[in-house]
XYZ file of C-alpha atoms in Angstrom:
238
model
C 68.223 125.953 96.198
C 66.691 122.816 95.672
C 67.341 120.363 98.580
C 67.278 116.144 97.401
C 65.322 114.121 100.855
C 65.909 110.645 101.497
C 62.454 110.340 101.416
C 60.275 110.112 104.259
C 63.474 112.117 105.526
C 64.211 111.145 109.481
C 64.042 112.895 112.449
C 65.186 115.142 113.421
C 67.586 115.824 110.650
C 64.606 116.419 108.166
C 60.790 114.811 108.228
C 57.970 114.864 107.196
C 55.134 116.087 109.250
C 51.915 114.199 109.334
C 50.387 117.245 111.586
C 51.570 120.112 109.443
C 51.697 118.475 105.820
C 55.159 119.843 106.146
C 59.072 119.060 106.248
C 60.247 120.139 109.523
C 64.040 119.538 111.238
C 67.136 120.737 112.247
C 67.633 120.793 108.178
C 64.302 122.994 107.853
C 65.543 125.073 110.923
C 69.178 126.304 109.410
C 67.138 126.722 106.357
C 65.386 129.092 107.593
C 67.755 131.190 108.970
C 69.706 130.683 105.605
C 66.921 132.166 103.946
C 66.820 135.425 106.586
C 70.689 135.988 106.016
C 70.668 135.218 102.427
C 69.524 135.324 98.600
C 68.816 131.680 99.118
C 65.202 130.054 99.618
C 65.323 126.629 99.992
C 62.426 123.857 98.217
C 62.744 120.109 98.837
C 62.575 117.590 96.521
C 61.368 113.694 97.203
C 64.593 111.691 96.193
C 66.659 108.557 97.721
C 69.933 108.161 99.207
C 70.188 106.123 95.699
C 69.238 109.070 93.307
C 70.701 111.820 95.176
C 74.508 111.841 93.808
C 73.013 111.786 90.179
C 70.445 114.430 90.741
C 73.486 116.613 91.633
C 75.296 115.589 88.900
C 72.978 116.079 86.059
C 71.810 119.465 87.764
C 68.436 118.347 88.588
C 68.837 118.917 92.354
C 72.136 121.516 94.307
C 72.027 119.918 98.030
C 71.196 116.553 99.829
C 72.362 115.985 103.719
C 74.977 113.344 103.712
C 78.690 112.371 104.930
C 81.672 111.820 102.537
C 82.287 108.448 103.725
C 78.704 107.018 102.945
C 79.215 108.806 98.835
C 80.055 106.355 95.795
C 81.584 109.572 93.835
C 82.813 112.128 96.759
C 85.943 113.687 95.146
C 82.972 114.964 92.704
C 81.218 117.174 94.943
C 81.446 120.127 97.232
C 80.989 119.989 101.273
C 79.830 122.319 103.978
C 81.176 122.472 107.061
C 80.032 119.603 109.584
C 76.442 120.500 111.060
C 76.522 118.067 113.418
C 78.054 114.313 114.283
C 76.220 111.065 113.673
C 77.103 109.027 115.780
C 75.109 105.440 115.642
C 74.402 102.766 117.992
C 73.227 99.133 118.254
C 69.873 98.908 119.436
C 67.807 95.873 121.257
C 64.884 95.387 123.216
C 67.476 93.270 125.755
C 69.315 95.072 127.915
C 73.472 94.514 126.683
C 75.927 92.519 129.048
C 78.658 94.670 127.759
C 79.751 97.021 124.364
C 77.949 95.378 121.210
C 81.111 93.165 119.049
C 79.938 91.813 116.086
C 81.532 88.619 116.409
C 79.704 87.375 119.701
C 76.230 87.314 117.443
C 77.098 84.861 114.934
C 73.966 85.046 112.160
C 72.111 87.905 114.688
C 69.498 89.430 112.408
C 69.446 93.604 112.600
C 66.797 95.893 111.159
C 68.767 98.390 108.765
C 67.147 100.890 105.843
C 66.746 99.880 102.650
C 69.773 102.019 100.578
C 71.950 103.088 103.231
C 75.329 101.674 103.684
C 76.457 100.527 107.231
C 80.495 100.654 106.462
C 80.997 99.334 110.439
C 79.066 96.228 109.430
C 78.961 95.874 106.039
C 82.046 93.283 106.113
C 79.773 90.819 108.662
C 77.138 91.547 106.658
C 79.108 89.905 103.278
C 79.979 86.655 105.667
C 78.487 83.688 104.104
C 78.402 81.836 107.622
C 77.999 83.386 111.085
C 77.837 86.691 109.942
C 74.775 89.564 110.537
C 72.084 88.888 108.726
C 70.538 92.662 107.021
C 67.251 93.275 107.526
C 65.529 95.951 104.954
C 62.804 98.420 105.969
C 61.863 101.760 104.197
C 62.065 103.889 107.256
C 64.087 104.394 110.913
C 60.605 104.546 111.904
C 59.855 100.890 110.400
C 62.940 99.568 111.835
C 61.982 100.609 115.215
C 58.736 98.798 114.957
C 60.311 95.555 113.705
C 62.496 95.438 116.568
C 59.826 95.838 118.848
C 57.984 92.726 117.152
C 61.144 90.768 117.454
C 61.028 90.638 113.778
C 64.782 91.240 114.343
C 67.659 91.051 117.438
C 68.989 94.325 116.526
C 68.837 97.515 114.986
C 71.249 100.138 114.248
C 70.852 104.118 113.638
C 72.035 107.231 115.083
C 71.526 108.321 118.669
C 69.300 111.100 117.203
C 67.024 109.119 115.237
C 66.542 106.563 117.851
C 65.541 109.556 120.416
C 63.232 111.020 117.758
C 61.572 107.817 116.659
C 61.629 105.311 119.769
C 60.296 107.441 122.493
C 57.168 108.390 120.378
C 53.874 106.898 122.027
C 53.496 104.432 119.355
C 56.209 102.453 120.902
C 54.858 102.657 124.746
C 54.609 99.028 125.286
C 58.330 98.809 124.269
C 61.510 98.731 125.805
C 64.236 99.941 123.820
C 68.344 99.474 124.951
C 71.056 101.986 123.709
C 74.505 99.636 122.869
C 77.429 100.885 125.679
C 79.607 101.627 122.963
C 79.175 104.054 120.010
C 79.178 101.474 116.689
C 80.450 104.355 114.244
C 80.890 108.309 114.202
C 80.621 109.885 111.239
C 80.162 114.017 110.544
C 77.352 114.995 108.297
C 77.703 117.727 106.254
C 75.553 119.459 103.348
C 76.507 118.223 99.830
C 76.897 120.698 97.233
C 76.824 120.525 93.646
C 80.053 121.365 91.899
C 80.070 124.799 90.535
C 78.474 126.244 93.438
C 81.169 127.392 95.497
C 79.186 130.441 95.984
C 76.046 129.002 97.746
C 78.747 126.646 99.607
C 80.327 129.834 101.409
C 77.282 131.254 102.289
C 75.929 127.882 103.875
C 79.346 127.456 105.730
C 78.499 131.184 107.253
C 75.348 130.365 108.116
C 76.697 127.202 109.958
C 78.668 129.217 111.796
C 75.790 131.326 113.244
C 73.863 128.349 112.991
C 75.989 126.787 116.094
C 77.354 129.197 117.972
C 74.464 130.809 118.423
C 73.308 127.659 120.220
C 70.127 127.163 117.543
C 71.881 124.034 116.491
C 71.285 122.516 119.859
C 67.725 123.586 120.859
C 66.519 122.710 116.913
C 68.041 118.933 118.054
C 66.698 119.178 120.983
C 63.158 120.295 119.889
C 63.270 117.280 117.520
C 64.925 114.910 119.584
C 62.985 115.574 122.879
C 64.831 115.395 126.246
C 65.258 111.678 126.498
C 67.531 109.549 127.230
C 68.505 105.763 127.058
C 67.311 103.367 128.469
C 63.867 103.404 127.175
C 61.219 101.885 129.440
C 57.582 101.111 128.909
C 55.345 103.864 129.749
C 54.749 104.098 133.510
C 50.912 103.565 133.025
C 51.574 99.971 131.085
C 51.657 96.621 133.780
């Protein structure tokens, strides 16, 4: 089963490991128990969010993590059950006054990934005057580190990449602020390629185990870390 990664992945969905010279994730993690229950062994493949629809298509790849919403061609694939919810967030190194509204930050700059498609946004992001002004970086990761350097106001990703990425020690001297309101909720699922109905009903009973044996939450958590929003500057930093 070969599995397409919006390369350098993000945690703590899928990632690369500098430590291990490894993927690792919640991804690798059902995987893994995919493999025990199953015929199926799972090898990644170094893609794009761009790439990954056609890789599927021409039969070069079988699975890449995704939702429906975020596909140009969905009605042309198969989907797993949800494996978890992404829900995203506005994030600044200013504390917010109230829930984040678009409209109150007339040409506010944000930090957003090269490829991916913010549908919450994306109609502020077309204004030609007083709209948001997109940012491109190659990585979460990036993002996070161009919001610390005030190279932009905001920056939006999921709750879980924001845990994973912006409590790391490489951001110590930062302060990161979680927007009051959630910006968009969307349920990621596994995308399968059509014809593979077989490998989708073994994934979907794998999910099943997957969550209610509680892995699903102590693989996020693992990833994640216990953290929570606000994030101040590390307690040994003046």
């Amino acid at each position: 089963m070969r599995f397409a990664i919006n390369t350098p992945g993000s945690a703590p969905y899928l990632y690369f490991d500098t430590k291990t010279q490894d993927y690792q994730g919640v991804l690798v993690d059902f995987f893994t128990g995919l493999e025990t229950h199953s015929m199926y062994v799972a090898t990644y493949m170094d893609s794009s969010r761009a790439r990954n629809e056609q890789l599927l298509l021409d039969g070069q790849a079988d699975v890449f993590l995704s939702s429906p919403v975020w596909l140009d061609h969905p009605k042309s694939f198969l989907f797993s059950d949800p494996i978890m919810l992404h829900a995203s967030y506005i994030y600044s190194t200013r504390n917010f006054d109230g829930p984040f509204v678009s409209q109150e930050h007339p040409n506010a700059s944000v930090c957003t990934r090269y490829g991916f498609i913010y549908p919450v946004l994306q109609a502020h992001f077309d204004k030609a005057n007083d709209g948001l002004v997109r940012v491109d970086s190659s990585s979460q990761t990036t993002m996070a580190t161009m919001l610390s350097k005030n190279r932009c106001e905001f920056t939006i990703m999921s709750e879980q990449n924001a845990l994973s990425i912006m409590f790391d020690d490489t951001f110590c001297r930062s302060t990161f602020y979680q927007s009051p309101n959630i910006i968009s909720a969307v349920d990621l699922v596994i995308v399968v390629r059509p014809g593979l109905e077989e490998l989708q009903q073994t994934i979907n009973i794998e999910m099943k185990r997957f969550i209610e044996s509680g892995e699903r939450e102590k693989s996020i958590e693992r990833h994640s870390g216990r953290y929570h929003f606000p994030k101040q500057k590390c307690s040994t930093q003046k």
